[in-house]
Coordinates of N, CA and C in Angstrom, one line a residue:
M1 N 39.6 92.7 93.3 CA 39.2 94.1 93.7 C 40.4 94.9 94.1
K2 N 41.4 94.2 94.8 CA 42.6 94.9 95.1 C 43.3 95.4 93.8
T3 N 43.3 94.5 92.8 CA 43.9 94.8 91.6 C 43.3 96.1 90.9
L4 N 42.0 96.1 91.0 CA 41.2 97.3 90.4 C 41.6 98.6 91.1
V5 N 41.7 98.6 92.4 CA 42.0 99.8 93.2 C 43.5 100.1 92.9
F6 N 44.4 99.1 92.9 CA 45.8 99.4 92.6 C 45.9 100.0 91.2
A7 N 45.2 99.4 90.2 CA 45.3 99.9 88.8 C 44.8 101.3 88.7
L8 N 43.7 101.6 89.4 CA 43.2 103.0 89.4 C 44.2 104.0 90.0
L9 N 44.8 103.6 91.1 CA 45.8 104.5 91.8 C 47.0 104.7 90.8
L10 N 47.4 103.6 90.1 CA 48.5 103.7 89.2 C 48.2 104.6 88.1
I11 N 47.0 104.5 87.5 CA 46.6 105.3 86.4 C 46.5 106.8 86.8
V12 N 45.9 107.1 88.0 CA 45.8 108.4 88.5 C 47.2 109.0 88.7
S13 N 48.1 108.2 89.2 CA 49.5 108.7 89.4 C 50.2 109.0 88.1
I14 N 50.0 108.2 87.1 CA 50.6 108.4 85.8 C 50.1 109.7 85.2
V15 N 48.7 109.8 85.2 CA 48.1 110.9 84.5 C 48.5 112.2 85.2
H16 N 48.7 112.2 86.5 CA 49.1 113.5 87.2 C 50.5 113.6 87.5
A17 N 51.3 112.8 86.9 CA 52.8 112.8 87.1 C 53.4 114.1 86.7
E18 N 54.2 114.7 87.5 CA 54.9 115.9 87.2 C 56.4 115.7 87.4
Q19 N 57.1 116.4 86.6 CA 58.6 116.3 86.7 C 59.2 117.4 87.5
K20 N 60.3 117.1 88.2 CA 61.2 118.1 88.9 C 60.5 118.8 90.0
K21 N 59.4 118.2 90.6 CA 58.8 118.8 91.8 C 59.0 117.8 92.9
T22 N 59.4 118.2 94.0 CA 59.4 117.3 95.1 C 58.2 117.6 96.0
H23 N 57.6 116.6 96.5 CA 56.5 116.8 97.4 C 56.7 116.2 98.7
L24 N 56.3 116.9 99.7 CA 56.4 116.4 101.1 C 55.6 115.2 101.3
Q25 N 56.2 114.2 101.9 CA 55.4 113.0 102.2 C 55.3 112.9 103.7
L26 N 54.2 113.3 104.2 CA 54.0 113.3 105.7 C 54.0 111.9 106.2
P27 N 54.6 111.6 107.4 CA 54.5 110.3 107.9 C 53.0 109.8 108.0
Y28 N 52.8 108.6 107.8 CA 51.5 108.0 107.7 C 50.7 108.3 109.0
A29 N 51.2 108.1 110.2 CA 50.5 108.4 111.4 C 50.1 109.8 111.5
K30 N 50.9 110.8 111.1 CA 50.5 112.2 111.2 C 49.4 112.5 110.2
A31 N 49.5 111.9 109.0 CA 48.5 112.2 108.0 C 47.1 111.6 108.5
I32 N 47.1 110.4 109.0 CA 45.9 109.9 109.5 C 45.3 110.7 110.7
A33 N 46.2 111.2 111.5 CA 45.7 112.0 112.6 C 45.1 113.3 112.1
L34 N 45.7 113.9 111.1 CA 45.1 115.1 110.5 C 43.7 114.8 109.9
L35 N 43.6 113.7 109.2 CA 42.4 113.3 108.5 C 41.3 113.0 109.5
E36 N 41.7 112.4 110.7 CA 40.7 112.1 111.7 C 40.1 113.4 112.2
G37 N 40.9 114.5 112.2 CA 40.5 115.8 112.7 C 39.4 116.5 111.9
I38 N 39.3 116.1 110.6 CA 38.3 116.7 109.7 C 37.3 115.7 109.2
R39 N 37.2 114.6 109.9 CA 36.3 113.5 109.5 C 34.9 114.0 109.4
G40 N 34.5 114.9 110.3 CA 33.1 115.5 110.2 C 32.8 116.4 109.0
D41 N 33.9 116.8 108.3 CA 33.7 117.6 107.1 C 33.6 116.7 105.8
A42 N 33.7 115.4 106.0 CA 33.7 114.5 104.8 C 32.3 114.2 104.4
I43 N 32.2 114.0 103.1 CA 30.9 113.4 102.5 C 31.2 111.9 102.4
I44 N 30.4 111.1 103.0 CA 30.7 109.7 103.1 C 29.9 108.9 102.0
L45 N 30.7 108.1 101.3 CA 30.1 107.2 100.3 C 30.5 105.8 100.6
G46 N 29.6 104.8 100.6 CA 29.9 103.4 100.9 C 29.8 103.1 102.4
E47 N 29.8 101.8 102.6 CA 29.6 101.3 104.0 C 30.6 100.3 104.4
G48 N 31.6 100.1 103.6 CA 32.6 99.1 103.9 C 33.5 99.4 105.1
K49 N 34.3 98.4 105.5 CA 35.1 98.5 106.7 C 36.4 99.2 106.4
T50 N 36.9 99.1 105.2 CA 38.2 99.8 104.8 C 37.9 101.2 104.5
E51 N 38.6 102.1 105.2 CA 38.4 103.5 105.0 C 39.4 104.1 103.9
V52 N 38.8 104.9 103.0 CA 39.6 105.5 102.0 C 39.3 107.0 102.0
Y53 N 40.3 107.8 102.2 CA 40.2 109.3 102.2 C 40.5 109.8 100.8
V54 N 39.6 110.6 100.3 CA 39.7 111.1 98.9 C 39.5 112.6 98.9
F55 N 40.5 113.3 98.3 CA 40.3 114.7 98.0 C 40.0 114.9 96.6
V56 N 38.9 115.6 96.3 CA 38.4 115.8 94.9 C 38.0 117.3 94.7
D57 N 38.0 117.7 93.5 CA 37.4 118.9 93.1 C 36.2 118.6 92.2
P58 N 35.0 119.1 92.6 CA 33.8 118.7 91.9 C 33.8 119.0 90.4
L59 N 34.6 119.9 89.9 CA 34.7 120.2 88.5 C 35.9 119.6 87.8
C60 N 36.7 118.9 88.5 CA 37.9 118.2 87.9 C 37.4 116.9 87.1
P61 N 37.7 116.8 85.8 CA 37.3 115.6 85.1 C 37.8 114.3 85.7
H62 N 39.0 114.3 86.2 CA 39.6 113.1 86.8 C 38.9 112.7 88.1
S63 N 38.5 113.7 88.9 CA 37.8 113.5 90.1 C 36.4 112.9 89.7
R64 N 35.8 113.5 88.7 CA 34.5 113.0 88.3 C 34.5 111.6 87.8
K65 N 35.5 111.2 87.1 CA 35.6 109.8 86.6 C 35.7 108.9 87.8
F66 N 36.5 109.3 88.8 CA 36.7 108.5 90.0 C 35.4 108.3 90.7
I67 N 34.7 109.4 91.0 CA 33.5 109.3 91.8 C 32.4 108.5 91.0
R68 N 32.4 108.7 89.7 CA 31.4 108.0 88.8 C 31.7 106.5 89.0
M69 N 33.0 106.1 88.9 CA 33.4 104.7 88.9 C 33.0 104.1 90.3
V70 N 33.3 104.8 91.4 CA 33.0 104.3 92.7 C 31.5 104.2 92.9
S71 N 30.8 105.3 92.5 CA 29.3 105.3 92.8 C 28.5 104.3 92.1
Q72 N 29.1 103.8 90.9 CA 28.4 102.8 90.1 C 28.8 101.4 90.4
N73 N 29.7 101.2 91.3 CA 30.2 99.9 91.6 C 29.7 99.5 93.0
A74 N 28.7 98.7 93.1 CA 28.1 98.3 94.4 C 29.1 97.5 95.2
Q75 N 30.0 96.7 94.6 CA 31.0 96.0 95.3 C 32.0 96.9 96.0
M76 N 32.4 97.9 95.3 CA 33.3 98.8 96.0 C 32.7 99.6 97.1
L77 N 31.4 100.0 96.9 CA 30.7 100.7 98.0 C 30.5 99.8 99.2
A78 N 30.4 98.5 99.0 CA 30.2 97.5 100.1 C 31.5 97.2 100.8
K79 N 32.6 97.3 100.1 CA 33.9 97.0 100.7 C 34.6 98.2 101.3
Y80 N 34.4 99.4 100.7 CA 35.1 100.5 101.2 C 34.1 101.6 101.7
R81 N 34.6 102.4 102.6 CA 33.9 103.6 103.0 C 34.8 104.8 102.6
Y82 N 34.3 105.6 101.7 CA 35.0 106.7 101.1 C 34.7 108.0 101.9
Y83 N 35.7 108.6 102.4 CA 35.5 109.9 103.1 C 36.0 111.0 102.0
V84 N 35.0 111.6 101.4 CA 35.3 112.5 100.3 C 35.4 114.0 100.8
Y85 N 36.5 114.6 100.5 CA 36.8 116.0 100.9 C 36.8 116.8 99.7
L86 N 36.1 117.9 99.7 CA 36.0 118.8 98.5 C 37.2 119.8 98.7
Y87 N 38.1 119.8 97.8 CA 39.3 120.6 97.8 C 39.5 121.2 96.4
S88 N 39.2 122.5 96.3 CA 39.2 123.1 94.9 C 40.5 123.3 94.3
I89 N 40.6 123.1 93.0 CA 41.7 123.4 92.2 C 41.5 124.8 91.8
P90 N 42.4 125.8 92.1 CA 42.2 127.2 91.9 C 41.8 127.5 90.4
R91 N 42.5 126.9 89.4 CA 42.2 127.2 88.1 C 40.8 126.8 87.6
L92 N 40.1 125.9 88.3 CA 38.8 125.5 87.9 C 37.7 126.3 88.5
K93 N 38.1 127.2 89.5 CA 37.1 128.1 90.1 C 35.8 127.4 90.6
S94 N 36.0 126.4 91.4 CA 34.8 125.6 91.8 C 34.3 126.0 93.2
E95 N 34.7 127.1 93.7 CA 34.3 127.5 95.1 C 32.8 127.5 95.3
R96 N 32.1 128.1 94.3 CA 30.6 128.2 94.4 C 30.0 126.9 94.3
T97 N 30.5 126.0 93.5 CA 30.0 124.6 93.4 C 30.2 123.9 94.7
V98 N 31.4 124.0 95.3 CA 31.7 123.4 96.6 C 30.7 123.9 97.6
S99 N 30.4 125.2 97.6 CA 29.5 125.8 98.6 C 28.1 125.2 98.4
A100 N 27.6 125.1 97.1 CA 26.3 124.5 96.9 C 26.2 123.1 97.4
I101 N 27.3 122.3 97.3 CA 27.3 120.9 97.8 C 27.2 120.9 99.3
F102 N 28.0 121.7 99.9 CA 28.0 121.7 101.4 C 26.7 122.3 102.0
A103 N 26.1 123.3 101.3 CA 24.9 124.0 101.7 C 23.7 123.1 101.5
S104 N 23.8 122.1 100.7 CA 22.6 121.2 100.5 C 22.2 120.4 101.7
K105 N 20.9 120.1 101.8 CA 20.4 119.3 102.9 C 20.9 117.9 102.8
A106 N 21.3 117.4 101.6 CA 21.8 116.1 101.4 C 23.1 116.2 100.5
P107 N 24.2 116.5 101.2 CA 25.4 116.8 100.4 C 25.9 115.6 99.5
A108 N 25.7 114.3 100.0 CA 26.1 113.2 99.2 C 25.3 113.1 97.9
Q109 N 24.0 113.4 98.0 CA 23.2 113.4 96.8 C 23.5 114.5 95.9
M110 N 23.8 115.7 96.4 CA 24.2 116.8 95.6 C 25.5 116.6 94.9
L111 N 26.4 115.9 95.7 CA 27.7 115.6 95.1 C 27.5 114.7 93.9
M112 N 26.6 113.7 94.0 CA 26.4 112.8 92.8 C 25.7 113.6 91.7
K113 N 24.9 114.5 92.0 CA 24.2 115.3 90.9 C 25.3 116.1 90.1
V114 N 26.2 116.7 90.9 CA 27.3 117.5 90.3 C 28.3 116.7 89.6
M115 N 28.8 115.7 90.3 CA 30.0 114.9 89.7 C 29.6 113.8 88.8
V116 N 28.5 113.2 89.0 CA 28.1 112.1 88.1 C 27.1 112.6 87.1
G117 N 26.1 113.3 87.5 CA 25.1 113.8 86.6 C 25.5 115.1 85.9
A118 N 26.6 115.7 86.1 CA 27.1 116.9 85.5 C 26.2 118.0 85.5
E119 N 25.4 118.1 86.6 CA 24.5 119.2 86.8 C 25.3 120.4 87.3
R120 N 24.9 121.6 87.0 CA 25.6 122.8 87.5 C 24.8 123.4 88.7
H121 N 25.5 123.5 89.8 CA 24.9 124.2 91.0 C 25.9 125.1 91.5
A122 N 25.4 126.3 92.0 CA 26.3 127.3 92.6 C 25.6 127.9 93.8
A123 N 26.4 128.3 94.8 CA 25.8 129.0 95.9 C 26.9 130.0 96.4
D124 N 26.4 131.1 97.0 CA 27.3 132.0 97.6 C 28.0 131.3 98.8
V125 N 29.2 131.7 99.1 CA 30.0 131.1 100.2 C 29.5 131.8 101.5
T126 N 29.1 130.9 102.4 CA 28.7 131.4 103.7 C 29.8 131.1 104.8
A127 N 29.6 131.7 105.9 CA 30.7 131.6 107.0 C 30.8 130.1 107.4
P128 N 29.7 129.3 107.6 CA 30.0 127.9 108.0 C 30.6 127.1 106.8
T129 N 30.2 127.4 105.6 CA 30.8 126.7 104.5 C 32.3 127.1 104.4
Q130 N 32.6 128.3 104.5 CA 34.0 128.8 104.4 C 34.9 128.1 105.5
K131 N 34.3 128.0 106.7 CA 35.0 127.3 107.8 C 35.3 125.9 107.4
R132 N 34.4 125.2 106.9 CA 34.6 123.8 106.5 C 35.6 123.7 105.4
V133 N 35.5 124.6 104.4 CA 36.5 124.6 103.3 C 37.9 124.9 103.9
D134 N 38.0 125.8 104.8 CA 39.3 126.2 105.3 C 39.9 125.1 106.1
E135 N 39.1 124.3 106.9 CA 39.6 123.2 107.6 C 40.2 122.1 106.7
I136 N 39.4 121.8 105.6 CA 39.9 120.8 104.7 C 41.2 121.3 104.0
E137 N 41.2 122.6 103.6 CA 42.4 123.1 102.9 C 43.6 123.1 103.8
A138 N 43.4 123.3 105.1 CA 44.6 123.3 106.0 C 45.2 121.9 106.1
V139 N 44.3 120.9 106.1 CA 44.8 119.5 106.2 C 45.5 119.1 104.8
A140 N 44.8 119.5 103.8 CA 45.3 119.2 102.4 C 46.7 119.8 102.2
R141 N 46.9 121.0 102.6 CA 48.2 121.7 102.5 C 49.2 121.0 103.4
A142 N 48.9 120.7 104.6 CA 49.8 120.0 105.5 C 50.2 118.6 104.9
M143 N 49.3 118.0 104.2 CA 49.6 116.7 103.6 C 50.2 116.8 102.2
D144 N 50.3 118.0 101.7 CA 50.8 118.3 100.4 C 50.0 117.6 99.3
V145 N 48.6 117.8 99.4 CA 47.7 117.3 98.4 C 47.9 118.1 97.1
Y146 N 48.5 117.6 96.1 CA 48.8 118.4 94.9 C 48.1 117.9 93.6
K147 N 47.3 116.9 93.8 CA 46.5 116.4 92.6 C 45.1 116.0 93.1
R148 N 44.2 115.9 92.2 CA 42.9 115.4 92.4 C 42.5 114.4 91.4
P149 N 42.0 113.3 91.7 CA 41.7 112.8 93.1 C 43.0 112.4 93.8
Y150 N 43.0 112.6 95.1 CA 44.1 112.2 95.9 C 43.6 111.2 96.9
L151 N 44.1 110.0 96.9 CA 43.6 108.9 97.7 C 44.6 108.5 98.8
M152 N 44.0 108.1 99.9 CA 44.8 107.5 101.0 C 44.0 106.5 101.7
V153 N 44.5 105.3 101.8 CA 43.8 104.2 102.4 C 44.2 104.0 103.8
A154 N 43.3 103.9 104.7 CA 43.6 103.8 106.2 C 44.0 102.3 106.4
L155 N 45.1 102.1 106.9 CA 45.5 100.7 107.2 C 45.2 100.4 108.7
R156 N 44.2 99.6 108.9 CA 43.8 99.3 110.3 C 44.2 97.8 110.5
P157 N 44.7 97.5 111.7 CA 45.0 96.1 112.1 C 43.8 95.2 112.2

């Protein structure tokens, strides 16, 4: 299982590799502290003990592949708890889709419909939704999240 997660992280890193750009690497403790601050904004998948923080765009094909793989693997859902944060890629214009997911009575189910079922949903951005999006975006910018999916595993003793 560790090999599968490592291989996935390696593939995602290779696919999204960029040249001549330097990215800020926030110290681990600071990144975890920031993520803890937006834990309530996450859509949670899985019930495992190991926490994985994931930034995705619901219209990003790579994010969709990742969510599809995770959601269809009972063993991964049993071992890991994924805190999924919706963080739009500007060129994909997914803001209305993000709003539809957050506005849903069951955001995890709506996330699956959009990202796995490829259903199209859109909603106008409301003040509570925008607040949630802004909180996630502030943390993502502080952590220099520059690709989707962006994963970070919590290392707990």
